[in-house]
């Protein structure tokens, strides 16, 4: 079964106003028989260059077997990694449809059918954060990630307010988003040492691994790395220097589902807990993450896959959310269908 055709779609989020709406690139891969697969990346090109980019990608992909997934990772045309991730995702989706199997079965099977997720709280004050956390807990979401604002006192206060209101009913995380200097990050750790954080994600401005190891030796707050993890070797380096007991695996940063699965294996072997992370999504990449989590025993705690992404999707039917967990789609491939009318409405006006 050969790759015959390729289409690229640039879409904008419906949930944001203004000129800086988050955008996604969707890839539609098709065989001569009409079977198709979809992939997605938050890395985007300008609308006026999509045609040339599509021609360049198709020249490298046309005539290749959809079964040759690993070979895609050797193609110079699939650069940077987010583009490779989107194309590889489409190939996996297409392969599952060819074989009439859900992607999960091609990755190891359904180890779990419901994926726990962490809900992110961004841009809200202490009282609002605490009240929203209570509402989320009542809906069944028991892991909350507070997104750092860059204002240390505000971020620490939000964490404390949530913990005071909900106690041990929830698991609490803080995402520093690489906003803090080393000394500020250390001070935040000291202030939150007894607030029971599951982890403090990307606390330092640098994406280098060693500074996190230094910080980790000066605090009892568990650390996690996301921006630093771009290959399996980074997971190994984090384990070797003791930088963090958690790593967030991002399909876009790693370049696809296959390298993400490999990173999870490295983390498991090194005694590090892997978590999946997904940036802004129209639903396609979220579905891919669900299949990866479902088929990987080591990915066992709540993932950074925002349920709100499914409310902003271009899917005909979004995966169901039950008691704070997202059900893994069981139809062939990614198990989801792109609604072309929704897709067209989301394309930017140029």
CSV table of C-alpha atoms in Angstrom, one decimal:
chain,number,residue,atom,x,y,z
A,1,UNK,CA,0.0,0.0,0.0
A,2,UNK,CA,1.7,3.2,-1.3
A,3,UNK,CA,1.5,6.8,-0.4
A,4,UNK,CA,-0.1,8.6,-3.3
A,5,UNK,CA,-1.3,12.0,-2.3
A,6,UNK,CA,-0.7,14.6,0.4
A,7,UNK,CA,-2.7,17.7,1.6
A,8,UNK,CA,-1.7,20.3,4.1
A,9,UNK,CA,-4.3,22.4,6.1
A,10,UNK,CA,-3.6,25.4,8.3
A,11,UNK,CA,-6.3,26.0,10.9
A,12,UNK,CA,-6.8,28.4,13.7
A,13,UNK,CA,-8.3,27.9,17.2
A,14,UNK,CA,-11.9,28.9,17.8
A,15,UNK,CA,-11.3,29.5,21.5
A,16,UNK,CA,-9.1,32.6,21.1
A,17,UNK,CA,-9.7,36.1,19.5
A,18,UNK,CA,-7.3,38.5,18.0
A,19,UNK,CA,-4.4,38.1,15.5
A,20,UNK,CA,-2.4,35.7,17.5
A,21,UNK,CA,-4.7,32.7,17.6
A,22,UNK,CA,-3.0,29.4,18.1
A,23,UNK,CA,-2.6,27.6,14.8
A,24,UNK,CA,-2.1,23.9,13.8
A,25,UNK,CA,-1.0,22.2,10.7
A,26,UNK,CA,-3.0,19.2,9.6
A,27,UNK,CA,-1.6,16.6,7.2
A,28,UNK,CA,-3.9,14.4,5.1
A,29,UNK,CA,-2.1,11.4,3.6
A,30,UNK,CA,-3.9,9.3,1.0
A,31,UNK,CA,-3.4,6.1,-1.0
A,32,UNK,CA,-4.4,5.5,-4.6
A,33,UNK,CA,-7.4,3.5,-3.4
A,34,UNK,CA,-8.7,6.4,-1.4
A,35,UNK,CA,-7.8,5.4,2.1
A,36,UNK,CA,-6.6,8.3,4.2
A,37,UNK,CA,-4.7,9.1,7.4
A,38,UNK,CA,-4.4,12.4,9.4
A,39,UNK,CA,-1.6,13.9,11.4
A,40,UNK,CA,-1.1,17.2,13.2
A,41,UNK,CA,1.5,19.6,14.5
A,42,UNK,CA,1.4,23.0,16.2
A,43,UNK,CA,4.4,23.9,14.0
A,44,UNK,CA,3.0,25.9,11.1
A,45,UNK,CA,4.1,27.5,7.8
A,46,UNK,CA,2.6,30.6,6.3
A,47,UNK,CA,-0.5,30.1,4.2
A,48,UNK,CA,1.3,31.3,1.0
A,49,UNK,CA,4.0,28.6,1.3
A,50,UNK,CA,1.8,25.6,1.9
A,51,UNK,CA,1.6,24.6,-1.7
A,52,UNK,CA,5.4,24.6,-2.2
A,53,UNK,CA,5.9,22.7,1.1
A,54,UNK,CA,3.3,20.2,0.1
A,55,UNK,CA,5.0,19.6,-3.2
A,56,UNK,CA,8.4,19.1,-1.5
A,57,UNK,CA,7.0,16.6,1.1
A,58,UNK,CA,5.1,14.7,-1.6
A,59,UNK,CA,8.2,14.3,-3.7
A,60,UNK,CA,9.9,12.6,-0.7
A,61,UNK,CA,6.9,10.5,0.2
A,62,UNK,CA,5.2,9.5,-3.0
A,63,UNK,CA,5.4,5.8,-3.7
A,64,UNK,CA,6.7,4.8,-0.3
A,65,UNK,CA,4.9,2.0,1.6
A,66,UNK,CA,2.8,3.1,4.6
A,67,UNK,CA,4.3,0.2,6.4
A,68,UNK,CA,7.8,1.7,6.4
A,69,UNK,CA,7.3,4.0,9.4
A,70,UNK,CA,10.9,3.8,10.7
A,71,UNK,CA,12.2,4.9,7.3
A,72,UNK,CA,10.3,8.2,7.6
A,73,UNK,CA,12.7,9.2,10.5
A,74,UNK,CA,15.6,9.0,8.1
A,75,UNK,CA,14.3,11.4,5.5
A,76,UNK,CA,15.9,14.9,5.4
A,77,UNK,CA,12.7,16.3,3.9
A,78,UNK,CA,10.8,15.7,7.2
A,79,UNK,CA,12.5,18.4,9.2
A,80,UNK,CA,12.1,19.9,11.7
A,81,UNK,CA,10.8,17.2,14.2
A,82,UNK,CA,7.2,18.6,14.5
A,83,UNK,CA,6.7,18.2,10.7
A,84,UNK,CA,8.1,14.7,10.9
A,85,UNK,CA,5.7,14.0,13.8
A,86,UNK,CA,2.7,15.1,11.8
A,87,UNK,CA,3.6,13.1,8.7
A,88,UNK,CA,4.5,10.0,10.8
A,89,UNK,CA,1.2,10.4,12.7
A,90,UNK,CA,-0.7,10.4,9.4
A,91,UNK,CA,1.2,7.3,8.3
A,92,UNK,CA,0.3,5.4,11.5
A,93,UNK,CA,-3.4,6.5,11.1
A,94,UNK,CA,-3.4,5.3,7.5
A,95,UNK,CA,-1.6,2.0,8.4
A,96,UNK,CA,-4.3,1.3,11.1
A,97,UNK,CA,-7.0,1.9,8.5
A,98,UNK,CA,-5.3,-0.4,6.0
A,99,UNK,CA,-5.1,-3.1,8.6
A,100,UNK,CA,-8.5,-2.3,10.1
A,101,UNK,CA,-7.0,-2.1,13.5
A,102,UNK,CA,-6.9,0.8,16.1
A,103,UNK,CA,-3.5,2.3,16.4
A,104,UNK,CA,-3.2,1.0,19.9
A,105,UNK,CA,-3.1,-2.6,18.7
A,106,UNK,CA,-0.1,-1.8,16.5
A,107,UNK,CA,1.8,-0.3,19.4
A,108,UNK,CA,1.3,-3.1,21.9
A,109,UNK,CA,-2.4,-3.4,22.6
A,110,UNK,CA,-4.9,-1.9,25.0
A,111,UNK,CA,-3.1,-2.0,28.3
A,112,UNK,CA,-5.7,0.6,29.5
A,113,UNK,CA,-8.8,2.0,27.8
A,114,UNK,CA,-9.2,5.2,29.9
A,115,UNK,CA,-6.4,7.8,30.0
A,116,UNK,CA,-6.2,10.0,33.1
A,117,UNK,CA,-5.4,13.7,32.4
A,118,UNK,CA,-4.3,16.8,34.2
A,119,UNK,CA,-6.2,20.0,33.6
A,120,UNK,CA,-4.2,23.2,33.3
A,121,UNK,CA,-5.2,26.4,35.0
A,122,UNK,CA,-3.8,29.5,33.3
A,123,UNK,CA,-4.1,33.3,33.9
A,124,UNK,CA,-6.3,33.3,37.0
A,125,UNK,CA,-5.9,34.6,40.5
A,126,UNK,CA,-5.8,32.6,43.7
A,127,UNK,CA,-9.5,32.6,44.5
A,128,UNK,CA,-10.4,31.8,40.9
A,129,UNK,CA,-7.9,29.0,40.6
A,130,UNK,CA,-9.1,27.4,43.9
A,131,UNK,CA,-12.8,27.6,42.8
A,132,UNK,CA,-12.0,26.2,39.3
A,133,UNK,CA,-10.0,23.4,40.9
A,134,UNK,CA,-13.0,22.5,43.1
A,135,UNK,CA,-15.3,22.5,40.1
A,136,UNK,CA,-12.9,20.3,38.2
A,137,UNK,CA,-12.6,17.9,41.2
A,138,UNK,CA,-16.3,17.6,41.3
A,139,UNK,CA,-16.3,16.6,37.6
A,140,UNK,CA,-13.8,13.9,38.3
A,141,UNK,CA,-10.5,15.6,37.4
A,142,UNK,CA,-8.2,15.0,40.3
A,143,UNK,CA,-4.9,16.2,38.8
A,144,UNK,CA,-4.4,20.0,38.4
A,145,UNK,CA,-1.5,21.7,36.7
A,146,UNK,CA,-1.0,25.4,37.6
A,147,UNK,CA,0.6,27.2,34.7
A,148,UNK,CA,3.3,29.6,35.9
A,149,UNK,CA,2.7,33.3,35.2
A,150,UNK,CA,6.3,34.4,35.7
A,151,UNK,CA,5.3,36.1,39.0
A,152,UNK,CA,6.6,33.9,41.7
A,153,UNK,CA,4.4,35.2,44.6
A,154,UNK,CA,1.3,34.8,42.5
A,155,UNK,CA,2.1,31.2,41.4
A,156,UNK,CA,3.0,30.1,44.9
A,157,UNK,CA,-0.2,31.7,46.3
A,158,UNK,CA,-2.3,29.9,43.7
A,159,UNK,CA,-0.8,26.6,44.6
A,160,UNK,CA,-1.4,27.3,48.3
A,161,UNK,CA,-5.0,28.4,47.8
A,162,UNK,CA,-5.9,25.2,45.9
A,163,UNK,CA,-4.2,23.0,48.5
A,164,UNK,CA,-5.9,24.8,51.3
A,165,UNK,CA,-9.4,24.4,49.7
A,166,UNK,CA,-9.1,20.9,48.4
A,167,UNK,CA,-6.5,19.3,50.7
A,168,UNK,CA,-5.5,15.8,49.5
A,169,UNK,CA,-8.5,15.4,47.2
A,170,UNK,CA,-6.3,16.4,44.2
A,171,UNK,CA,-2.8,15.9,42.9
A,172,UNK,CA,-1.2,19.2,42.3
A,173,UNK,CA,1.5,20.3,39.8
A,174,UNK,CA,3.2,23.6,39.0
A,175,UNK,CA,4.5,24.3,35.4
A,176,UNK,CA,7.2,26.9,35.6
A,177,UNK,CA,7.2,27.1,31.8
A,178,UNK,CA,10.9,28.0,31.9
A,179,UNK,CA,10.2,31.4,33.3
A,180,UNK,CA,12.4,31.6,36.4
A,181,UNK,CA,16.0,32.2,37.1
A,182,UNK,CA,17.8,29.6,39.1
A,183,UNK,CA,17.6,31.5,42.4
A,184,UNK,CA,13.9,32.4,42.0
A,185,UNK,CA,13.1,28.8,41.2
A,186,UNK,CA,14.9,27.7,44.3
A,187,UNK,CA,13.0,30.2,46.4
A,188,UNK,CA,9.7,28.9,45.0
A,189,UNK,CA,10.7,25.4,45.8
A,190,UNK,CA,11.5,26.4,49.4
A,191,UNK,CA,8.1,28.1,49.8
A,192,UNK,CA,6.1,25.2,48.4
A,193,UNK,CA,8.1,22.4,50.0
A,194,UNK,CA,5.2,21.4,52.2
A,195,UNK,CA,2.4,21.8,49.7
A,196,UNK,CA,2.7,18.3,48.4
A,197,UNK,CA,3.4,19.1,44.7
A,198,UNK,CA,3.7,16.0,42.6
A,199,UNK,CA,6.3,17.9,40.6
A,200,UNK,CA,7.6,21.3,39.5
A,201,UNK,CA,7.8,21.3,35.7
A,202,UNK,CA,10.5,23.2,33.8
A,203,UNK,CA,11.3,25.6,36.7
A,204,UNK,CA,14.4,27.2,35.1
A,205,UNK,CA,14.8,29.4,32.1
A,206,UNK,CA,17.4,27.1,30.5
A,207,UNK,CA,16.6,24.0,28.5
A,208,UNK,CA,19.9,22.4,29.6
A,209,UNK,CA,19.6,19.4,31.9
A,210,UNK,CA,22.4,19.9,34.3
A,211,UNK,CA,21.0,23.1,36.1
A,212,UNK,CA,17.9,21.1,37.0
A,213,UNK,CA,20.1,18.4,38.6
A,214,UNK,CA,21.8,21.2,40.7
A,215,UNK,CA,18.4,22.5,41.8
A,216,UNK,CA,17.1,19.0,42.5
A,217,UNK,CA,19.9,18.5,45.0
A,218,UNK,CA,18.9,21.7,46.9
A,219,UNK,CA,15.1,21.0,47.3
A,220,UNK,CA,12.8,18.2,48.3
A,221,UNK,CA,10.2,19.3,45.7
A,222,UNK,CA,10.2,16.7,42.8
A,223,UNK,CA,11.2,18.3,39.4
A,224,UNK,CA,10.1,17.4,35.9
A,225,UNK,CA,11.5,18.2,32.5
A,226,UNK,CA,9.6,18.9,29.3
A,227,UNK,CA,11.5,21.4,27.1
A,228,UNK,CA,14.8,19.5,27.6
A,229,UNK,CA,13.5,16.1,26.3
A,230,UNK,CA,14.1,16.0,22.6
A,231,UNK,CA,15.5,12.5,22.2
A,232,UNK,CA,15.9,9.3,24.2
A,233,UNK,CA,19.5,10.4,25.0
A,234,UNK,CA,18.1,13.3,26.9
A,235,UNK,CA,16.0,11.0,29.1
A,236,UNK,CA,19.2,8.9,29.8
A,237,UNK,CA,21.1,12.1,30.6
A,238,UNK,CA,18.4,13.3,33.0
A,239,UNK,CA,18.6,9.9,34.8
A,240,UNK,CA,22.4,9.8,34.9
A,241,UNK,CA,22.7,13.2,36.6
A,242,UNK,CA,19.6,12.9,38.7
A,243,UNK,CA,18.0,16.0,37.1
A,244,UNK,CA,14.3,14.9,37.7
A,245,UNK,CA,12.2,11.9,38.6
A,246,UNK,CA,9.6,12.8,35.9
A,247,UNK,CA,9.9,13.6,32.2
A,248,UNK,CA,7.2,14.9,29.9
A,249,UNK,CA,7.3,13.2,26.5
A,250,UNK,CA,6.1,15.4,23.6
A,251,UNK,CA,5.5,13.9,20.2
A,252,UNK,CA,6.3,17.1,18.4
A,253,UNK,CA,9.6,17.6,20.1
A,254,UNK,CA,10.7,14.0,19.6
A,255,UNK,CA,9.5,13.8,16.0
A,256,UNK,CA,6.7,11.2,16.2
A,257,UNK,CA,5.0,8.3,18.0
A,258,UNK,CA,7.8,5.8,17.5
A,259,UNK,CA,10.5,7.9,19.2
A,260,UNK,CA,8.1,8.8,21.9
A,261,UNK,CA,7.4,5.1,22.6
A,262,UNK,CA,11.2,4.6,22.7
A,263,UNK,CA,11.7,7.5,25.2
A,264,UNK,CA,9.1,6.0,27.5
A,265,UNK,CA,11.0,2.7,27.4
A,266,UNK,CA,14.3,4.5,28.3
A,267,UNK,CA,12.5,6.3,31.1
A,268,UNK,CA,11.1,3.1,32.5
A,269,UNK,CA,14.5,1.4,32.4
A,270,UNK,CA,16.1,4.4,34.2
A,271,UNK,CA,13.5,4.5,36.9
A,272,UNK,CA,12.0,7.8,35.7
A,273,UNK,CA,8.2,8.3,35.4
A,274,UNK,CA,7.1,9.4,31.9
A,275,UNK,CA,4.2,11.6,31.3
A,276,UNK,CA,2.8,12.6,27.9
A,277,UNK,CA,2.5,16.2,27.0
A,278,UNK,CA,0.4,17.7,24.2
A,279,UNK,CA,0.3,21.3,23.1
A,280,UNK,CA,-2.6,23.1,21.4
A,281,UNK,CA,-4.5,20.5,19.3
A,282,UNK,CA,-7.5,20.2,17.0
A,283,UNK,CA,-8.1,16.7,18.3
A,284,UNK,CA,-6.0,14.7,15.9
A,285,UNK,CA,-2.7,14.8,17.9
A,286,UNK,CA,-4.7,14.3,21.1
A,287,UNK,CA,-6.1,11.0,19.7
A,288,UNK,CA,-2.5,9.9,18.9
A,289,UNK,CA,-1.4,10.6,22.4
A,290,UNK,CA,-4.3,8.6,23.8
A,291,UNK,CA,-3.3,5.5,21.8
A,292,UNK,CA,0.3,5.9,22.9
A,293,UNK,CA,-0.7,6.1,26.5
A,294,UNK,CA,-3.1,3.2,26.2
A,295,UNK,CA,-0.5,0.9,24.8
A,296,UNK,CA,2.4,1.9,27.1
A,297,UNK,CA,2.3,0.5,30.7
A,298,UNK,CA,5.0,2.9,31.9
A,299,UNK,CA,2.8,5.9,31.2
A,300,UNK,CA,0.7,5.4,34.2
A,301,UNK,CA,-0.1,8.8,35.8
A,302,UNK,CA,-2.2,11.7,34.6
A,303,UNK,CA,-0.9,13.2,31.3
A,304,UNK,CA,-0.7,16.8,30.2
A,305,UNK,CA,-3.4,16.4,27.6
A,306,UNK,CA,-6.0,19.1,28.1
A,307,UNK,CA,-9.6,18.0,27.9
A,308,UNK,CA,-10.5,21.5,26.6
A,309,UNK,CA,-8.6,20.6,23.4
A,310,UNK,CA,-11.4,18.2,22.5
A,311,UNK,CA,-13.9,21.1,22.7
A,312,UNK,CA,-11.9,23.0,20.1
A,313,UNK,CA,-11.6,20.0,17.8
A,314,UNK,CA,-12.2,19.5,14.1
A,315,UNK,CA,-13.4,16.0,14.8
A,316,UNK,CA,-16.8,14.7,13.8
A,317,UNK,CA,-17.0,13.0,17.2
A,318,UNK,CA,-14.5,13.8,20.0
A,319,UNK,CA,-13.3,11.0,22.4
A,320,UNK,CA,-15.6,10.8,25.4
A,321,UNK,CA,-14.6,12.1,28.8
A,322,UNK,CA,-15.7,10.0,31.8
A,323,UNK,CA,-14.8,10.8,35.4
A,324,UNK,CA,-11.8,12.9,34.5
A,325,UNK,CA,-10.4,10.3,32.0
A,326,UNK,CA,-10.6,10.3,28.2
A,327,UNK,CA,-11.7,7.1,26.6
A,328,UNK,CA,-9.4,5.7,23.9
A,329,UNK,CA,-11.1,5.6,20.4
A,330,UNK,CA,-11.4,2.0,19.2
A,331,UNK,CA,-12.1,2.5,15.5
A,332,UNK,CA,-9.3,1.8,13.0
A,333,UNK,CA,-6.2,4.1,12.9
A,334,UNK,CA,-6.5,7.0,15.3
A,335,UNK,CA,-10.1,6.1,15.7
A,336,UNK,CA,-11.4,9.6,14.9
A,337,UNK,CA,-12.7,11.3,11.7
A,338,UNK,CA,-12.0,14.8,10.7
A,339,UNK,CA,-15.1,16.9,9.9
A,340,UNK,CA,-14.2,18.7,6.7
A,341,UNK,CA,-16.9,21.4,7.3
A,342,UNK,CA,-15.3,22.2,10.7
A,343,UNK,CA,-11.9,22.2,9.2
A,344,UNK,CA,-12.9,24.7,6.5
A,345,UNK,CA,-14.4,27.0,9.0
A,346,UNK,CA,-11.2,27.0,10.9
A,347,UNK,CA,-8.9,27.9,8.0
A,348,UNK,CA,-7.5,31.4,8.4
A,349,UNK,CA,-8.6,34.2,6.1
A,350,UNK,CA,-5.7,35.4,4.0
